[in-house]
CSV table of C-alpha atoms in Angstrom, one decimal:
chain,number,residue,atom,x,y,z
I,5,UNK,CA,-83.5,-33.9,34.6
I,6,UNK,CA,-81.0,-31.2,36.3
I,7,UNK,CA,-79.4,-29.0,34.4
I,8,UNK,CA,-75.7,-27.4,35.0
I,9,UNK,CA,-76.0,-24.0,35.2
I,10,UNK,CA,-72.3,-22.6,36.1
I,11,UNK,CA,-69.2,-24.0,37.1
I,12,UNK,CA,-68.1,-24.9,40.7
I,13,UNK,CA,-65.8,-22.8,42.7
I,14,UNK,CA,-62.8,-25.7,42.4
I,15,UNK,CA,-63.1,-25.3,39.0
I,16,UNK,CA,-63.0,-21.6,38.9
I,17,UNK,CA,-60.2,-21.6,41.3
I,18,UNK,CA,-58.6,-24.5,38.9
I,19,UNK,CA,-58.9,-21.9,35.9
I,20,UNK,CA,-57.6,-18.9,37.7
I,21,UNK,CA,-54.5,-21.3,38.9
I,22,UNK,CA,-53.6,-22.0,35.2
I,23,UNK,CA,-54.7,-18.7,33.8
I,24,UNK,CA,-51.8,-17.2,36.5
I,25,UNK,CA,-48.9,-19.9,35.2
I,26,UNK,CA,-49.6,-19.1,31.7
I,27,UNK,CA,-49.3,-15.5,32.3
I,28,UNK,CA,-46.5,-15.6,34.5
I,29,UNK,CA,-44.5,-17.7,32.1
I,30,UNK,CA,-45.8,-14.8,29.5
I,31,UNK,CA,-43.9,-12.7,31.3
I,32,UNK,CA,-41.2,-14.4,32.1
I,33,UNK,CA,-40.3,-15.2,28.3
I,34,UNK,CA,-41.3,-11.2,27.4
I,35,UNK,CA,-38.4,-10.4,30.1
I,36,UNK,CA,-35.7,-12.1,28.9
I,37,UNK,CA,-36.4,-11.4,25.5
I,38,UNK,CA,-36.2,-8.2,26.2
I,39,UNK,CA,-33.3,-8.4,27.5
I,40,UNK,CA,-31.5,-11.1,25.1
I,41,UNK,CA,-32.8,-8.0,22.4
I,42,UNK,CA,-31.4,-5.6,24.4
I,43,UNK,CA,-27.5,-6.9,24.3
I,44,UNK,CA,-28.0,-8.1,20.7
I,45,UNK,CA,-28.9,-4.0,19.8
I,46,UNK,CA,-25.9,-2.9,21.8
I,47,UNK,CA,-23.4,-5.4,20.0
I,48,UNK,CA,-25.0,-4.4,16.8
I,49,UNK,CA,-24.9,-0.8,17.3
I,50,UNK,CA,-21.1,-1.2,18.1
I,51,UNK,CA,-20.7,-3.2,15.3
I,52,UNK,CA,-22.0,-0.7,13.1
I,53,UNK,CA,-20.0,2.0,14.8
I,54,UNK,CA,-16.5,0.2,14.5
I,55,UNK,CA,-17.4,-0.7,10.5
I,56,UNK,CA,-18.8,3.2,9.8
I,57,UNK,CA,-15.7,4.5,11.0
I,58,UNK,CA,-13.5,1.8,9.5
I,59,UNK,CA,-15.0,3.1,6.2
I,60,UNK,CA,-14.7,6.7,6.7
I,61,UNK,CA,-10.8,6.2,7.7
I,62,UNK,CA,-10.7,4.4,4.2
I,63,UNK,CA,-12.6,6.8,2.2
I,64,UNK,CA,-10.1,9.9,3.3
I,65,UNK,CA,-6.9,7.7,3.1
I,66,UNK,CA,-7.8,6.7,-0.7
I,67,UNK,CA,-8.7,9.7,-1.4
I,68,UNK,CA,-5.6,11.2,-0.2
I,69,UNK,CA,-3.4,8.7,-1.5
I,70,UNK,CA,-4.4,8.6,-5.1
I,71,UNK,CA,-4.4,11.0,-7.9
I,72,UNK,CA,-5.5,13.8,-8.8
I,73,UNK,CA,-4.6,14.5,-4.9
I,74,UNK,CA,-1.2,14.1,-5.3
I,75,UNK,CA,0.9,13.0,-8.5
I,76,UNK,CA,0.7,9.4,-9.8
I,77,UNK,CA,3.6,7.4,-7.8
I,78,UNK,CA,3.8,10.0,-4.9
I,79,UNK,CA,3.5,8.6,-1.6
I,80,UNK,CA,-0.2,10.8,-0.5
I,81,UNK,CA,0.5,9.2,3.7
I,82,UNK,CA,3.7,9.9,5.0
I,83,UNK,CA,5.0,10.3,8.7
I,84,UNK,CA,5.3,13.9,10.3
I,85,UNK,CA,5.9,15.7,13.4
I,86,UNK,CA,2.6,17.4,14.8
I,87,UNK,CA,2.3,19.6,17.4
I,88,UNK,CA,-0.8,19.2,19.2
I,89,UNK,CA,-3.0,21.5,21.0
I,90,UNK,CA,-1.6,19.6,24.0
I,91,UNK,CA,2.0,20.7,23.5
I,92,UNK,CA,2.9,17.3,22.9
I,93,UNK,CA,4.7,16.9,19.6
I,94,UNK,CA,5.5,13.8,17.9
I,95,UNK,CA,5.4,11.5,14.6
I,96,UNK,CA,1.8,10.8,13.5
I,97,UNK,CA,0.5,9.4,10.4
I,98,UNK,CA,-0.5,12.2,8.1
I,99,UNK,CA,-2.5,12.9,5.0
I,100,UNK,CA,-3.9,15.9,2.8
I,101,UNK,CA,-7.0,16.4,1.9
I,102,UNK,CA,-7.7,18.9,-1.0
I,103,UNK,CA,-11.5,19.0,-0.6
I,104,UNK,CA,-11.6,18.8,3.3
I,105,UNK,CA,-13.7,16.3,5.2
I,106,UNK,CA,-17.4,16.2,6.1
I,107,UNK,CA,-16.3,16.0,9.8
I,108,UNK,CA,-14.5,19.5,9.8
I,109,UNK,CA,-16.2,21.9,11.6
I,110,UNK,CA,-14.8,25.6,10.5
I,111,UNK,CA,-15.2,28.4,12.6
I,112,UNK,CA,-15.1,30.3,9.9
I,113,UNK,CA,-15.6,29.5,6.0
I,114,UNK,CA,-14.3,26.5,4.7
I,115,UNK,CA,-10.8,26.3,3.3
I,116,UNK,CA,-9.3,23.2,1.0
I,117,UNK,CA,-5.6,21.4,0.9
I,118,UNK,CA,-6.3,20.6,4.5
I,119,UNK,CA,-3.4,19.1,6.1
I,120,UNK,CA,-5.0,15.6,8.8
I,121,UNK,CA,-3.3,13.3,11.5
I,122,UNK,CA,-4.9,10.9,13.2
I,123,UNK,CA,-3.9,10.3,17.1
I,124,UNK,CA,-5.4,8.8,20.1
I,125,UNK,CA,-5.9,10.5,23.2
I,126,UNK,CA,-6.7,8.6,26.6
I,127,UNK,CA,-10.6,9.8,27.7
I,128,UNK,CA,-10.5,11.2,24.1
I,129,UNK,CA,-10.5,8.4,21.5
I,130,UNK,CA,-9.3,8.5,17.9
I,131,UNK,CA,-8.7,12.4,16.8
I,132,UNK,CA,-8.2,13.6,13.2
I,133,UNK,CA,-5.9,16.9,14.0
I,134,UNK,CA,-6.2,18.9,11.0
I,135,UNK,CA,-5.6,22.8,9.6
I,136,UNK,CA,-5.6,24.4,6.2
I,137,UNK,CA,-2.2,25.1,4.3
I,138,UNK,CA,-4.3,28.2,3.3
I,139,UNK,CA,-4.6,30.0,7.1
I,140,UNK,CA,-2.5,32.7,7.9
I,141,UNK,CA,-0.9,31.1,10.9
I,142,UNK,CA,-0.1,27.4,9.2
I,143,UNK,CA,3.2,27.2,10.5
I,144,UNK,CA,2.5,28.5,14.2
I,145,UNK,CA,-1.0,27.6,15.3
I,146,UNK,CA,-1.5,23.7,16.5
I,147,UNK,CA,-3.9,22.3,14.2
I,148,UNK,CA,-7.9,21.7,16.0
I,149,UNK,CA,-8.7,18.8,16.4
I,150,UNK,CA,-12.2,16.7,15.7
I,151,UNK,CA,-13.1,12.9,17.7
I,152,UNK,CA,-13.7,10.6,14.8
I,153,UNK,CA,-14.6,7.7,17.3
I,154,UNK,CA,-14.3,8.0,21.8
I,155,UNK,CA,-14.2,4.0,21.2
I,156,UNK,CA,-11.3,3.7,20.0
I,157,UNK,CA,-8.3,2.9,22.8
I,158,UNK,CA,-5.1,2.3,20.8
I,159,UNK,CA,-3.8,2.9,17.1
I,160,UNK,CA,-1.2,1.0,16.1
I,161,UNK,CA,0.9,0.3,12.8
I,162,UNK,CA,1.7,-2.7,11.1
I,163,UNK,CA,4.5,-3.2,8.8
I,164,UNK,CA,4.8,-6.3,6.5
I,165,UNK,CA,9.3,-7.8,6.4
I,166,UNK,CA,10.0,-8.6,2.8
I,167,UNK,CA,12.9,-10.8,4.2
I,168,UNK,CA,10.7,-12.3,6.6
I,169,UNK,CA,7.8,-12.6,5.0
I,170,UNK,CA,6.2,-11.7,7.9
I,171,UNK,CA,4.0,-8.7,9.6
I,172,UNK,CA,4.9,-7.0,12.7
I,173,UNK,CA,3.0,-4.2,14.9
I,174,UNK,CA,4.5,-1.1,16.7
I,175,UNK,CA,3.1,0.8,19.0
I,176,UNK,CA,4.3,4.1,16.9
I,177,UNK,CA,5.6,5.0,14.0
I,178,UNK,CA,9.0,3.1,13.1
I,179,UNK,CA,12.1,4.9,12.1
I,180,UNK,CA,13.2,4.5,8.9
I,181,UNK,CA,16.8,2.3,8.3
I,182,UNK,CA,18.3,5.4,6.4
I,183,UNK,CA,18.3,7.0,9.6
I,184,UNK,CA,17.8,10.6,10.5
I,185,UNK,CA,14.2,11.5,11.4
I,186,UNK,CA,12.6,9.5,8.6
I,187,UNK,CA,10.2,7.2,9.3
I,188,UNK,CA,8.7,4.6,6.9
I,189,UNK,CA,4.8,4.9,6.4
I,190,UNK,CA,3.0,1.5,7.8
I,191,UNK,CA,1.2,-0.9,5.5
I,192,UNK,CA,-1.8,-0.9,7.3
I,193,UNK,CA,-3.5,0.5,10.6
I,194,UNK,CA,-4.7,-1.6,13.3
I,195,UNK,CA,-7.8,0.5,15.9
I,196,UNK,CA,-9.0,-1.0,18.9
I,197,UNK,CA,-12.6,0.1,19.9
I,198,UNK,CA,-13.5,-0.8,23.4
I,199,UNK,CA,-17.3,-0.2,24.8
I,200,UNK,CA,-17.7,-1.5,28.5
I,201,UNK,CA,-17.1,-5.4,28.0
I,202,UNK,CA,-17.1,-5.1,24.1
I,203,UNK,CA,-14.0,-5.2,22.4
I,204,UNK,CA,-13.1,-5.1,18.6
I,205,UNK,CA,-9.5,-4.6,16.3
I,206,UNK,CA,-10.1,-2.8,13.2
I,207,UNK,CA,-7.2,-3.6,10.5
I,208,UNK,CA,-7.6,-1.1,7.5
I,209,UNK,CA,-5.0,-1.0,4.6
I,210,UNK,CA,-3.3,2.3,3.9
I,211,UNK,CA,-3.1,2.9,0.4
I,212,UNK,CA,0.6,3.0,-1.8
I,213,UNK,CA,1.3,5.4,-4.1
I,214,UNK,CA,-0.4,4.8,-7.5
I,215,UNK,CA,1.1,4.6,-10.9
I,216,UNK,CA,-2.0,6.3,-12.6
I,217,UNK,CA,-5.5,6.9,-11.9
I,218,UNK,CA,-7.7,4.2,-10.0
I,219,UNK,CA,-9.7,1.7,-11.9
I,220,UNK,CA,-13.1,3.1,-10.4
């Protein structure tokens, strides 16, 4: 009786035919998963960007808001006029930080009761302008100026109507009803990151001014 000793050539060929549509597909699904993974990492890594700074900007307003940086029921985030490095001056939200921040870069050694406003810049982003109450030339020199986040394309302020029950947003710093060049402090900051077609608002709370110590 015969005995097969190999296979045929159609059925090599047959083999090698679906040996090719299994590998192709491989590679196919290998492709667009990389890619799919791909997009997912850069939504997540913005993601992560717009909450790490959401939480920084939280950290350094509480802290300046709330005792022992400034006395229990004084308001620790006013409105000021700042002179930038620019030569632009106007009203930006403003804060003091006793110990400094961990994003200061000194040229020198390190001073506290450091003076902050935040500001964005078109091609800059959000920028923390800040200088020492301690240096020599406080009241002349334009205070540095440090990018917290190039993401970020617009700051604005929201303020919450008693009356109206009701919150509205401006573009910049309101003027106070008493008139003069006061200007009431927001209720809570609204940041706009942009990355190519990613887009995300940021809404953080600005502290009020506390009665007595926080409860943690």
């Amino acid at each position: 009786m015969y005995k097969r000793q190999g296979f045929t050539l159609l059925e090599i060929l047959v083999s090698l035919a679906l040996v090719g549509l299994v590998l192709v597909g491989l590679n196919t699904f290998l492709f667009s998963m990389g890619e799919l993974w791909g997009k997912s990492s850069d939504v997540r890594l913005f993601d992560q960007h717009v909450r790490a700074v959401s939480r920084f900007l939280e950290r350094e307003l509480r802290v300046a808001a709330w005792p022992p940086s400034v006395p229990a029921g004084t308001a620790g985030v006013t409105a000021k006029e700042v002179k930038a490095q620019s030569g632009l001056s106007g009203q930006l939200l403003t804060f003091e930080l006793r110990e400094g921040s961990r994003l200061l870069v000194w040229p020198k050694q390190a001073l506290p009761d450091v003076v902050c406003s935040l500001a964005v810049r078109d091609g800059s982003g959000l920028l923390l302008l800040w200088q020492s109450r301690l240096e020599t030339r406080f009241e002349d020199d334009p205070p540095r100026e440090t990018t917290i986040s190039p993401l970020v394309t617009a700051l604005q302020y929201d303020y919450y109507d008693v009356d109206f029950k009701s919150w509205k947003t401006e573009t910049s710093l309101r003027r106070s009803r008493e008139g003069g060049e006061v200007y009431d402090t927001p209720q809570r900051l609204r940041l706009t990151f942009r990355h190519g077609k990613l887009t995300q608002e940021s809404i953080l709370t600005i502290p009020s001014a506390a009665e007595g110590l926080p409860t943690f």
